[in-house]
PDB file of C-alpha atoms and ligand atoms in Angstrom:
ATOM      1  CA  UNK A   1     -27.192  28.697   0.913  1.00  0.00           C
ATOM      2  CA  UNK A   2     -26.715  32.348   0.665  1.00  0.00           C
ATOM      3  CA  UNK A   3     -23.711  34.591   2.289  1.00  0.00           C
ATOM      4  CA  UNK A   4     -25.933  35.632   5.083  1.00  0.00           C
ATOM      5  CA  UNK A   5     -26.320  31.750   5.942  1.00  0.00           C
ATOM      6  CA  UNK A   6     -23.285  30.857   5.764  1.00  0.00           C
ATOM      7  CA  UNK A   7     -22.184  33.606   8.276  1.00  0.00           C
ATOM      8  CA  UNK A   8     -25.274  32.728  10.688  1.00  0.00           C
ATOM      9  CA  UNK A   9     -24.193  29.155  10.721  1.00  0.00           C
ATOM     10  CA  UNK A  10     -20.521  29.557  11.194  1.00  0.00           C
ATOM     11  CA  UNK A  11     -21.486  32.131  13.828  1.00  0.00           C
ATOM     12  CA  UNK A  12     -24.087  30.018  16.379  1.00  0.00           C
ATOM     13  CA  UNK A  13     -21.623  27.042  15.359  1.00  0.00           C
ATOM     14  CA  UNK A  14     -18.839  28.895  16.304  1.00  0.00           C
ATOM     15  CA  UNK A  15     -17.297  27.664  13.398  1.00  0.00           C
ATOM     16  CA  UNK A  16     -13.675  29.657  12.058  1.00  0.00           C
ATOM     17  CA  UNK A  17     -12.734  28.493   8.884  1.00  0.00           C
ATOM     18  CA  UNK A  18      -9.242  26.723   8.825  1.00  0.00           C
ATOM     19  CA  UNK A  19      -7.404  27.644   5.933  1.00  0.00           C
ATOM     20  CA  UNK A  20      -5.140  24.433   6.714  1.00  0.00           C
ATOM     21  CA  UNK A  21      -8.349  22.874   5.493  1.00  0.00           C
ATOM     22  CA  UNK A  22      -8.918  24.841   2.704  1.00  0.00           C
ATOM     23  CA  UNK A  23     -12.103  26.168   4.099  1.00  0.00           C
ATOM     24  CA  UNK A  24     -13.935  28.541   1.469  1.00  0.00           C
ATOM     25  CA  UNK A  25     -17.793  28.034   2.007  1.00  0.00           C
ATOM     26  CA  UNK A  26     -19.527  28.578  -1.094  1.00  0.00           C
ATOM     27  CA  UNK A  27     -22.119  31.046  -0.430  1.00  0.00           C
ATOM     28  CA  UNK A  28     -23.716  31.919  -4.217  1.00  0.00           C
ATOM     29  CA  UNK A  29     -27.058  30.542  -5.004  1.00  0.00           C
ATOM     30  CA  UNK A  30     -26.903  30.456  -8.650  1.00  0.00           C
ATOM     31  CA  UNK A  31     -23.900  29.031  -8.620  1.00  0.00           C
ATOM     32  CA  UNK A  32     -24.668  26.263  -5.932  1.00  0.00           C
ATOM     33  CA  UNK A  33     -27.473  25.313  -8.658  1.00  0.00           C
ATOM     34  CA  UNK A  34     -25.672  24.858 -11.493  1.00  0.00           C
ATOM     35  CA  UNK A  35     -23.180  22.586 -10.180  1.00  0.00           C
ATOM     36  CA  UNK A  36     -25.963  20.617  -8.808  1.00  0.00           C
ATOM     37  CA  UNK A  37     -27.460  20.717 -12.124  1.00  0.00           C
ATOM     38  CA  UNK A  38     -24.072  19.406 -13.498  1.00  0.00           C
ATOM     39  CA  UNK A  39     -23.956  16.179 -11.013  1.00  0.00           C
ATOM     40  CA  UNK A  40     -27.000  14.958 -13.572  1.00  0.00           C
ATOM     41  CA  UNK A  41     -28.180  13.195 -10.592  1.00  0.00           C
ATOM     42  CA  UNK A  42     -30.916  10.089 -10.561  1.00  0.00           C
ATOM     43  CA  UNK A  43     -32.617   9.518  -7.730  1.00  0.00           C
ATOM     44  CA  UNK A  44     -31.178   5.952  -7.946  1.00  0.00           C
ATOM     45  CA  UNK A  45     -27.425   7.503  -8.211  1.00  0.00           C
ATOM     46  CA  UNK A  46     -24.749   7.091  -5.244  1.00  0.00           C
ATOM     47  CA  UNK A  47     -23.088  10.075  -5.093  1.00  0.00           C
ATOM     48  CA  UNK A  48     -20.412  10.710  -2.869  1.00  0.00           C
ATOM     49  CA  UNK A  49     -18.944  14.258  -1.777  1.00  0.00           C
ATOM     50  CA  UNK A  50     -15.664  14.974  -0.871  1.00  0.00           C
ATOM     51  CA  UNK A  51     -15.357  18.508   1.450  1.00  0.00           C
ATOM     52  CA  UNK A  52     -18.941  19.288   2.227  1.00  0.00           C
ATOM     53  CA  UNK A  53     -17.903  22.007   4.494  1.00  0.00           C
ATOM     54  CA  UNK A  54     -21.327  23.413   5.837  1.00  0.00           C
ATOM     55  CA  UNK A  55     -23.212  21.561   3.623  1.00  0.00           C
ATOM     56  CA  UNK A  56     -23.825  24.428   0.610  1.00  0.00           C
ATOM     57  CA  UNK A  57     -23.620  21.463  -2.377  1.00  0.00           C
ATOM     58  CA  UNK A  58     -24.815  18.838   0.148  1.00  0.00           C
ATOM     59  CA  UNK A  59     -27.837  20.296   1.281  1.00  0.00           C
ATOM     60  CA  UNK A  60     -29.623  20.519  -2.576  1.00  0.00           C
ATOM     61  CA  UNK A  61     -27.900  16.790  -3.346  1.00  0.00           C
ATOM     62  CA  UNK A  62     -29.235  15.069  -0.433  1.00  0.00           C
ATOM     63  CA  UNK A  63     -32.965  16.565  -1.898  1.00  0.00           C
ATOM     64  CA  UNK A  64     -32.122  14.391  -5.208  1.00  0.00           C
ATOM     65  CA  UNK A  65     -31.110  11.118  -3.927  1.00  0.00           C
ATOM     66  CA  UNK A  66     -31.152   8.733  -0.515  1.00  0.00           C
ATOM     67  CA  UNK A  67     -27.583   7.497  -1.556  1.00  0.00           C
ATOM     68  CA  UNK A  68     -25.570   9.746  -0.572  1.00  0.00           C
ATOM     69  CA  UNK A  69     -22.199   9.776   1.110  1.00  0.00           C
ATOM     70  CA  UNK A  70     -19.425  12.628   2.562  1.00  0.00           C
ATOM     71  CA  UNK A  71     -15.899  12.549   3.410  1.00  0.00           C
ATOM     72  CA  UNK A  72     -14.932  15.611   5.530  1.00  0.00           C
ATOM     73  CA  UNK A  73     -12.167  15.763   7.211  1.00  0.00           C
ATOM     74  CA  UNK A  74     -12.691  18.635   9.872  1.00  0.00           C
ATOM     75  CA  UNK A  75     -14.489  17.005  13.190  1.00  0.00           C
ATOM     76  CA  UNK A  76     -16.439  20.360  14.062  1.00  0.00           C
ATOM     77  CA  UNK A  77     -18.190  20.615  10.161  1.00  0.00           C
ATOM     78  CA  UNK A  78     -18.741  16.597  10.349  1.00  0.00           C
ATOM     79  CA  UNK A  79     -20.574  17.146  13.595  1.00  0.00           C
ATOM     80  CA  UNK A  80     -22.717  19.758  12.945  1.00  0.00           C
ATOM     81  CA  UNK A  81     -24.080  17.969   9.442  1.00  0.00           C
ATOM     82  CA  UNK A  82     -24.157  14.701  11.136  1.00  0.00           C
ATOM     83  CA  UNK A  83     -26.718  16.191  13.392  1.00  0.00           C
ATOM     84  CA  UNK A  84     -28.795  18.383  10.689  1.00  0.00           C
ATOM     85  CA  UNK A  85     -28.612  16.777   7.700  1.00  0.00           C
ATOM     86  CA  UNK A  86     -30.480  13.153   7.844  1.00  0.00           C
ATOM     87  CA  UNK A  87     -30.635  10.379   5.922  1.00  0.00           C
ATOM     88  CA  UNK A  88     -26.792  11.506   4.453  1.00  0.00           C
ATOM     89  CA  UNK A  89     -23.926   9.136   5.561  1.00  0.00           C
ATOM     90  CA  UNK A  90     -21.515  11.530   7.339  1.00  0.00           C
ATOM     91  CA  UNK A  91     -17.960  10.340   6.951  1.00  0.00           C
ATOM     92  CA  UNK A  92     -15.196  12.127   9.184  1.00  0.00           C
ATOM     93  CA  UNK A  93     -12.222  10.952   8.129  1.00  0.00           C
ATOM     94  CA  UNK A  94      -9.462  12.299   5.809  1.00  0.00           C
ATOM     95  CA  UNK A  95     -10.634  11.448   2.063  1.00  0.00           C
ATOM     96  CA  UNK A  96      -7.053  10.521   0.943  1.00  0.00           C
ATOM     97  CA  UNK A  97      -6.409   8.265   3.809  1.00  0.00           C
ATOM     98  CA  UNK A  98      -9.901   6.631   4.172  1.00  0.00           C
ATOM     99  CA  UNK A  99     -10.688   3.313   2.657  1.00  0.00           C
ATOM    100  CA  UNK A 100     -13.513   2.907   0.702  1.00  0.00           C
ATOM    101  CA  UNK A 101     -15.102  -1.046   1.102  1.00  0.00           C
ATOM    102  CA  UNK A 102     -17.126  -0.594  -2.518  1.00  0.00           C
ATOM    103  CA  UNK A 103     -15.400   2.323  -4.696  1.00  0.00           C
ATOM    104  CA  UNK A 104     -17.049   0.772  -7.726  1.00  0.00           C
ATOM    105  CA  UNK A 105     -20.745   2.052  -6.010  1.00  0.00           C
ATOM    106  CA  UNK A 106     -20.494   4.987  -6.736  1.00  0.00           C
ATOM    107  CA  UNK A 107     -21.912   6.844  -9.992  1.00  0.00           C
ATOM    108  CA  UNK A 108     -21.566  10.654  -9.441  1.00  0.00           C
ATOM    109  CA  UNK A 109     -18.460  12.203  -7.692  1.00  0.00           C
ATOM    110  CA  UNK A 110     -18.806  16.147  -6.624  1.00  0.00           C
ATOM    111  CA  UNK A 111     -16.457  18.142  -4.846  1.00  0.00           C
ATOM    112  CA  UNK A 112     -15.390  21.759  -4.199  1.00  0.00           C
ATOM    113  CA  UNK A 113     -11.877  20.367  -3.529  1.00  0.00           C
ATOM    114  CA  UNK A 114      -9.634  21.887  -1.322  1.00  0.00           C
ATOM    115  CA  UNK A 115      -6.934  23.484  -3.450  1.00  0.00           C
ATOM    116  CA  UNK A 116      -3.932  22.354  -1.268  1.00  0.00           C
ATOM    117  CA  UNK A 117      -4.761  18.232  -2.080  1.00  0.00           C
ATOM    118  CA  UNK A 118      -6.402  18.522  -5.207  1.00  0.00           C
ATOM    119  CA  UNK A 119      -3.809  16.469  -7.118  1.00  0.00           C
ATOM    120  CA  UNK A 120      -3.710  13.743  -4.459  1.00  0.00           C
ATOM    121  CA  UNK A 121      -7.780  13.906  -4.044  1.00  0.00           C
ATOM    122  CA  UNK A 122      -8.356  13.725  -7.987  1.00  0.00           C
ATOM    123  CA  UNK A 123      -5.901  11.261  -8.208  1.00  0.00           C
ATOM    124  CA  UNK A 124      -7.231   8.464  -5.845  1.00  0.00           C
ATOM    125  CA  UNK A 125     -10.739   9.651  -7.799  1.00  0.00           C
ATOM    126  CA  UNK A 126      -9.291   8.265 -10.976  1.00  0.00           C
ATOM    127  CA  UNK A 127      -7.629   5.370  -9.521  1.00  0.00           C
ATOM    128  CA  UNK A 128     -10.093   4.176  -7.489  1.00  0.00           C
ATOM    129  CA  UNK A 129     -13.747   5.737  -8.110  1.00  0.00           C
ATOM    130  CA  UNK A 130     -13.226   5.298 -11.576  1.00  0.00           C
ATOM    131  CA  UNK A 131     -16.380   3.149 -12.498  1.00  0.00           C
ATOM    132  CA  UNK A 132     -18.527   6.297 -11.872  1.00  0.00           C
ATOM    133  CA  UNK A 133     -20.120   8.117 -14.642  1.00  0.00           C
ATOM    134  CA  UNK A 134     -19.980  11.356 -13.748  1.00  0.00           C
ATOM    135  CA  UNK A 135     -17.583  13.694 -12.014  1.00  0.00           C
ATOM    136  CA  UNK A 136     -17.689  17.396 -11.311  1.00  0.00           C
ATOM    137  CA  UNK A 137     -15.102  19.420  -9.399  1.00  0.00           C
ATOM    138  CA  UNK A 138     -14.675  23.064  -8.200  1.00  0.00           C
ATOM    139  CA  UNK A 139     -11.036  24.234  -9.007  1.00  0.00           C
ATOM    140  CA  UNK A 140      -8.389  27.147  -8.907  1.00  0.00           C
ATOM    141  CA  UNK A 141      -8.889  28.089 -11.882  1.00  0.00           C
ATOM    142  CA  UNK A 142      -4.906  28.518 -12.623  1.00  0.00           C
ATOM    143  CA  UNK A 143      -4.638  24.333 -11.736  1.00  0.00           C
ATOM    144  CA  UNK A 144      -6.881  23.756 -15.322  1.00  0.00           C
ATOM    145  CA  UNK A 145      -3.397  24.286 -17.148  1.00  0.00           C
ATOM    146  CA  UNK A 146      -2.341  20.910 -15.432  1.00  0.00           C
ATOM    147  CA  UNK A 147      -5.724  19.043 -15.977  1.00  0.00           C
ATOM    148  CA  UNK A 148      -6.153  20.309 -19.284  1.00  0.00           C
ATOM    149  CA  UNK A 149      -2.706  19.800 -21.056  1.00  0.00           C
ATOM    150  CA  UNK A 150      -0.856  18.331 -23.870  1.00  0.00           C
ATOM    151  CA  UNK A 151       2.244  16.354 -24.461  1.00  0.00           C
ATOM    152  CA  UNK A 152       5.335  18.330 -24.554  1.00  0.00           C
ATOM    153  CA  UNK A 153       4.272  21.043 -22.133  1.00  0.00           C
ATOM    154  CA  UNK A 154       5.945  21.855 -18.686  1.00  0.00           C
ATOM    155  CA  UNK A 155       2.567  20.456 -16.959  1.00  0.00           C
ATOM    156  CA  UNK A 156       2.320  17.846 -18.715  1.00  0.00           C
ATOM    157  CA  UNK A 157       1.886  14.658 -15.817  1.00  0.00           C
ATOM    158  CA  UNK A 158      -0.336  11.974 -14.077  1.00  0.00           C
ATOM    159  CA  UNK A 159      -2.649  13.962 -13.513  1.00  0.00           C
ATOM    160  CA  UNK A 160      -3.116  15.434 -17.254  1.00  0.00           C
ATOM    161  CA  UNK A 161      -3.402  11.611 -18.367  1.00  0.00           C
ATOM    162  CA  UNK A 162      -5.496  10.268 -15.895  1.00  0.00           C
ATOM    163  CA  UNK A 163      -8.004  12.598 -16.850  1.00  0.00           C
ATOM    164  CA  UNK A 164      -7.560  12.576 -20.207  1.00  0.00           C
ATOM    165  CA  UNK A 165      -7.905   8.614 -20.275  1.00  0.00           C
ATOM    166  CA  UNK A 166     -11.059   8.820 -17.602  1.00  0.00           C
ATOM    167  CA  UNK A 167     -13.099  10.585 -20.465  1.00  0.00           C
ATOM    168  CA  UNK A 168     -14.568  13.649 -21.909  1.00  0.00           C
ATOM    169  CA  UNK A 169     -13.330  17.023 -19.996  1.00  0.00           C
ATOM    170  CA  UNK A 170     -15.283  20.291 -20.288  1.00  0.00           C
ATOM    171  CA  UNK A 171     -14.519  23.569 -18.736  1.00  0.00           C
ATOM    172  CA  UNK A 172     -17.726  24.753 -17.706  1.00  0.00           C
ATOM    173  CA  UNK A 173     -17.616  28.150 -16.391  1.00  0.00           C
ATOM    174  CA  UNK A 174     -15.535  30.723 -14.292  1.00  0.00           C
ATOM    175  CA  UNK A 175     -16.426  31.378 -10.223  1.00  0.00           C
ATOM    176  CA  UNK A 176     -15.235  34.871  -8.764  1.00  0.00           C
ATOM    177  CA  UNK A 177     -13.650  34.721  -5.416  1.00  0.00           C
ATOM    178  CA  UNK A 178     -16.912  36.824  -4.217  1.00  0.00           C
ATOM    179  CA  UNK A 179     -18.667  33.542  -4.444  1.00  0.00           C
ATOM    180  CA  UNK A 180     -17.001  32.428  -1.181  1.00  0.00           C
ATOM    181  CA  UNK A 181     -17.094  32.809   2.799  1.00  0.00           C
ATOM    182  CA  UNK A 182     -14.159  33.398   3.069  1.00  0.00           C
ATOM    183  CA  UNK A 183     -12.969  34.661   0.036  1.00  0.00           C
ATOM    184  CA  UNK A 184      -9.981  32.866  -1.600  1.00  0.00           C
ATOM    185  CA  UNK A 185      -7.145  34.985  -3.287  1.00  0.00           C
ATOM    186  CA  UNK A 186      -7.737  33.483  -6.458  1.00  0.00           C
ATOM    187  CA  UNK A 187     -10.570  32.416  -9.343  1.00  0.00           C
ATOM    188  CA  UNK A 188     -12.163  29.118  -9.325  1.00  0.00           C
ATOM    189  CA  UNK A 189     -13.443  27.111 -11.869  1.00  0.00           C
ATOM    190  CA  UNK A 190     -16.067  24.264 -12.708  1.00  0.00           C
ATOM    191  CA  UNK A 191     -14.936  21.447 -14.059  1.00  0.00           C
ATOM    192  CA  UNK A 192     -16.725  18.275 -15.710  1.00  0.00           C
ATOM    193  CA  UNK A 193     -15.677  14.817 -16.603  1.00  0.00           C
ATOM    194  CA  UNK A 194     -17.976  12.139 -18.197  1.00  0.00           C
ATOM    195  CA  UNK A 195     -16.740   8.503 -18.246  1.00  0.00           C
ATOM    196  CA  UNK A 196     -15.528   6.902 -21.549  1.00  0.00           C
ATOM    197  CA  UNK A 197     -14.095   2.918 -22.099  1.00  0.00           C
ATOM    198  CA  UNK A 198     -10.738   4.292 -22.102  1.00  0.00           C
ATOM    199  CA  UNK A 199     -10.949   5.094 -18.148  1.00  0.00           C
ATOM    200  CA  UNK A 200     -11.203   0.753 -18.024  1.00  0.00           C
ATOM    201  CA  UNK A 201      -7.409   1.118 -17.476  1.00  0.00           C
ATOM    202  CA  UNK A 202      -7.456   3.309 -14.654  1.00  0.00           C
ATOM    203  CA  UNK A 203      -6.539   1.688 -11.037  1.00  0.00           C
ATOM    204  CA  UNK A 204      -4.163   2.498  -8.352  1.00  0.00           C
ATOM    205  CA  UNK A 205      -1.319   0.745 -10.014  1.00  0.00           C
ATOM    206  CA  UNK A 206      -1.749   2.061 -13.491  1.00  0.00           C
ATOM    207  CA  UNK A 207      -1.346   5.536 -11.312  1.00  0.00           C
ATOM    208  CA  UNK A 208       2.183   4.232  -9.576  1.00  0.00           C
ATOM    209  CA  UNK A 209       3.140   3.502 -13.168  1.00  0.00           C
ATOM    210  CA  UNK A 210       2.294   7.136 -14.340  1.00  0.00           C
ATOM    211  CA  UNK A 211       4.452   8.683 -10.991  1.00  0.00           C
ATOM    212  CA  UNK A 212       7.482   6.213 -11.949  1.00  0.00           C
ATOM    213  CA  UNK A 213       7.372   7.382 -15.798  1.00  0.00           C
ATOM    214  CA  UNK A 214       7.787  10.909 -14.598  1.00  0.00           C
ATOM    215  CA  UNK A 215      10.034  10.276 -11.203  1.00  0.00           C
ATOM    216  CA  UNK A 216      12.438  12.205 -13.482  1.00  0.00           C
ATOM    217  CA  UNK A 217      11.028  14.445 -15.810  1.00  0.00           C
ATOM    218  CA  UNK A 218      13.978  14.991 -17.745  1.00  0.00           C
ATOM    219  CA  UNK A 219      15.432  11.362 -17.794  1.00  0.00           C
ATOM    220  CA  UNK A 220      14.590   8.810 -20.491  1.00  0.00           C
ATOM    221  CA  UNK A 221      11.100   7.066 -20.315  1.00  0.00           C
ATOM    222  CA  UNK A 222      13.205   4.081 -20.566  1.00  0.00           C
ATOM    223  CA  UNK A 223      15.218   4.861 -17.720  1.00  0.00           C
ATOM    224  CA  UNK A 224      12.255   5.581 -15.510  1.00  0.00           C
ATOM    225  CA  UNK A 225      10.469   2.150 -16.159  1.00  0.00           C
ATOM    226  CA  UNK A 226      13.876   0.567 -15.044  1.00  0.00           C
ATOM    227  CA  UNK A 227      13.189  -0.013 -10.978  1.00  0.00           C
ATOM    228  CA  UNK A 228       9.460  -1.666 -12.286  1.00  0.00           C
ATOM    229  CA  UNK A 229      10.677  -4.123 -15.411  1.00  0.00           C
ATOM    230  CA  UNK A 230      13.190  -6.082 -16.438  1.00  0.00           C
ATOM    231  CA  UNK A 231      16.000  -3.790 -19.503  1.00  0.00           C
ATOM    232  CA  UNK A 232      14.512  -6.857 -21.871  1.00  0.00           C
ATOM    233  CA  UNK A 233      11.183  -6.567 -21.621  1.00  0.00           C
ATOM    234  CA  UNK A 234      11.220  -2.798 -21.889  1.00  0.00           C
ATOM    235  CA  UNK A 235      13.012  -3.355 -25.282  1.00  0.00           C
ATOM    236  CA  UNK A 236      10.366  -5.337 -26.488  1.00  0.00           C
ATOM    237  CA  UNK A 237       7.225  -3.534 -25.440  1.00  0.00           C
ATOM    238  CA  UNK A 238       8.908  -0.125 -27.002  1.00  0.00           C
ATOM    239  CA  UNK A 239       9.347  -2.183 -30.043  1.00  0.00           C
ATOM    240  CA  UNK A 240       6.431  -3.754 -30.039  1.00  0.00           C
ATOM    241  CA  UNK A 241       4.742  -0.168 -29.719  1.00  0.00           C
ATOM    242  CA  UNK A 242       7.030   1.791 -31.879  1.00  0.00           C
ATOM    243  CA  UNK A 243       8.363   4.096 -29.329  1.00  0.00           C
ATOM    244  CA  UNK A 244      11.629   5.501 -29.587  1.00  0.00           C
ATOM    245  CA  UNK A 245      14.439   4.521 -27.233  1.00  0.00           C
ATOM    246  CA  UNK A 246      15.166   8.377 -26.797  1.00  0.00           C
ATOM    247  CA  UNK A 247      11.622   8.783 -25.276  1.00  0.00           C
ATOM    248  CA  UNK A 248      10.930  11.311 -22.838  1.00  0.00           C
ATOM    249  CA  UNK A 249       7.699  10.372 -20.440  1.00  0.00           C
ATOM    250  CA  UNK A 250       6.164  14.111 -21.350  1.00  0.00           C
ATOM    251  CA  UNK A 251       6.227  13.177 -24.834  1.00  0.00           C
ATOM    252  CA  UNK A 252       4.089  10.201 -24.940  1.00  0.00           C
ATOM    253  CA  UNK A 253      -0.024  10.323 -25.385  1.00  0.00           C
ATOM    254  CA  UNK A 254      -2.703   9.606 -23.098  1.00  0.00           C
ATOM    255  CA  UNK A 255      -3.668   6.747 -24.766  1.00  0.00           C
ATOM    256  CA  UNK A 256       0.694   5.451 -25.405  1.00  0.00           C
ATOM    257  CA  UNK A 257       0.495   5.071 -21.407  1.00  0.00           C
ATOM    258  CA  UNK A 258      -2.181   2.907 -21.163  1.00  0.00           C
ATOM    259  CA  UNK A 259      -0.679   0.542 -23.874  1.00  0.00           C
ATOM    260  CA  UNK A 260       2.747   0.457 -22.651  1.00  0.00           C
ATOM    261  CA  UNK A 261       1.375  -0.276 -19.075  1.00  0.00           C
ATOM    262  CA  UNK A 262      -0.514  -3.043 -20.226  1.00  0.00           C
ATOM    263  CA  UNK A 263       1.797  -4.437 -22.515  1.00  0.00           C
ATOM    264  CA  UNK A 264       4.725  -4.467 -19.310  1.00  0.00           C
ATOM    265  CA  UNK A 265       2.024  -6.310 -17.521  1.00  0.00           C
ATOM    266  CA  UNK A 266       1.250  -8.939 -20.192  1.00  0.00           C
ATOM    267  CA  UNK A 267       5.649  -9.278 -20.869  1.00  0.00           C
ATOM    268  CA  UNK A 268       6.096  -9.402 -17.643  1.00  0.00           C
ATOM    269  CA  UNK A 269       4.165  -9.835 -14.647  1.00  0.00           C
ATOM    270  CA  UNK A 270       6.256  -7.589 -12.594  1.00  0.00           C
ATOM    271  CA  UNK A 271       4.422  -4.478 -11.999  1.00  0.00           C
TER     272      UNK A 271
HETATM  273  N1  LIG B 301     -18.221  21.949  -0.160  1.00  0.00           N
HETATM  274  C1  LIG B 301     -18.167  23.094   0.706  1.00  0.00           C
HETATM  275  C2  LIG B 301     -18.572  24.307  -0.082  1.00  0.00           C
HETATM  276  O1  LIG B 301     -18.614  24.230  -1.311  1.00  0.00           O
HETATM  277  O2  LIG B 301     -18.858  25.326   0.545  1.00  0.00           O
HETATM  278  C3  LIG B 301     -16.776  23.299   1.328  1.00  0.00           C
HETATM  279  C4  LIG B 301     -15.657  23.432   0.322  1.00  0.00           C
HETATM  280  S1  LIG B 301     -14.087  23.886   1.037  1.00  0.00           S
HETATM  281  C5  LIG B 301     -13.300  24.568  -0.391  1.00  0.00           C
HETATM  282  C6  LIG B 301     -13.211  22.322   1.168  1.00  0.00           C
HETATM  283  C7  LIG B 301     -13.783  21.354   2.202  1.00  0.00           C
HETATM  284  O3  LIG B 301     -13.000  20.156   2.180  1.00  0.00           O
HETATM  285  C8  LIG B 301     -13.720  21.849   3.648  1.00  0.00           C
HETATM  286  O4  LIG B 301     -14.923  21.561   4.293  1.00  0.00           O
HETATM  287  C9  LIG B 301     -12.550  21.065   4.256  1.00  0.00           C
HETATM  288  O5  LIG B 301     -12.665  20.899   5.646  1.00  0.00           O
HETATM  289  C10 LIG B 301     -12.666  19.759   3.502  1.00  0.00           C
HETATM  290  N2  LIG B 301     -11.394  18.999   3.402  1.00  0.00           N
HETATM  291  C11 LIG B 301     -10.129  19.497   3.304  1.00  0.00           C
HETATM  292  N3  LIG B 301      -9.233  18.505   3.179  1.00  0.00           N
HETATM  293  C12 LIG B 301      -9.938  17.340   3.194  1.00  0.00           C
HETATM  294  C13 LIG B 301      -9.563  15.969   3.122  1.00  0.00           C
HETATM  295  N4  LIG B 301      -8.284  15.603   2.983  1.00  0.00           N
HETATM  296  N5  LIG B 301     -10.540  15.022   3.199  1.00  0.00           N
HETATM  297  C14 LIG B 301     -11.849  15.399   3.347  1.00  0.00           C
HETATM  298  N6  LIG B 301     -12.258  16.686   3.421  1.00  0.00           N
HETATM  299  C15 LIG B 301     -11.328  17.645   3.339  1.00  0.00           C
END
């Protein structure tokens, strides 16, 4: 779908972008490819979109595979592919808020997120679409320094782990704001994550864990896990996996999470 597209279908639509919604149509062909071309997609896959907008991702998917399912939020956009775009199951609901029967179907994720929800949207993603294979997300390109990020830095957070537990992250290349109808103030990027055995731990309650280690950044980890375990059993899981009592949450591992989480479960019970 190229720019002139775009503006022909937004026009005889009568379609206004909402920037409440975060609406930037992509509108650059070689671009649109090679996120396609990321997905890896089988014609067996289910792949599920989040944000189709006017279908410029959607349109080239639904070509791949018959399994294929949207969440978009706006009413007018989930219309207008409902009634051009067959054979694609047309969800109009808000992604964060919908619930999904079968997460565990799906095998490829995609999504030009919307930059005001991507936290919340990649978040559910990891805690809850985990079993699939394969995701691949447009994003600001200043929001990599909290996806990509190491212990001990100010960005350090849930959202850092999760994806660094889900499995192997790679940057994969820049998008100029040219790319879009309309065009956003800022650089995107493309982003891809392939699933590993560590992402096994991921679920929505390992993800309330994560927000009540960092409820207060600057308090003790210790501290933190206080309102969600009993003082002894805290004790004895940082024992048991040498932490220090003086722990700060941004100063643990990826990989220190997911062991302390399970080893509150298996002391306690109370999570
Ligand atoms: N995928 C299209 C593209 O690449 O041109 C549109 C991308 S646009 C950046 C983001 C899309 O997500 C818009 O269509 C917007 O309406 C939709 N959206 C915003 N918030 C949403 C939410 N909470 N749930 C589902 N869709 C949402």
């Amino acid at each position: 779908m190229n720019r002139e597209t775009v503006k022909e279908i937004m026009q005889s639509e009568g379609i206004l972008p909402q920037s409440k919604f975060g609406q930037n149509f992509l509108c650059d062909e070689d671009i649109i490819k090679s996120i396609v071309d990321l997905c890896e997609i089988k014609s067996e896959d289910q792949v599920l979109e989040i944000g189709p907008g006017l279908g410029s991702i959607t349109y080239p998917i639904s070509e791949l595979t018959d399994n294929f399912t949207c969440v978009e939020i706006d009413n007018g956009l989930a219309g207008y592919l409902t009634e051009n775009l067959q054979g694609v199951n047309i969800i109009n609901d808000d992604f964060i808020k919908h619930h999904f029967e079968n997460p565990e179907c799906y095998n490829v994720i995609v999504s030009n997120i919307p930059y005001y929800v991507m936290t919340d949207i990649m978040k559910k993603l990891f805690a809850e679409f985990n079993k699939a294979g394969r995701m691949v997300f447009m994003v600001e390109d200043d929001a990599i320094a909290r996806i990509d990020c190491k212990p001990n830095t100010k960005q350090y957070g849930p959202l850092a782990i999760l994806c660094a537990l889900y499995g192997s992250y790679n940057y994969e290349f820049k998008v100029p704001y040219t790319a879009f109808v309309p065009q956003p103030r800022t650089t995107s990027a493309v982003i891809s994550f392939t699933r590993e055995g560590s992402a096994d731990i991921l679920n929505p309650d390992f993800v309330k864990f994560l927000n009540n280690c960092f409820a207060m950044r600057r308090k003790l980890l210790k501290k933190n896990l206080s309102s969600i375990a009993k003082p002894e059993v805290i004790d004895e899981v940082f024992r048991e996996l040498s932490i220090s009592d003086t722990s700060r949450a941004e100063e643990l591992e990826p990989y220190q999470f997911a062991s302390l989480y399970k080893c509150i479960i298996n002391n306690s019970k109370q999570i």
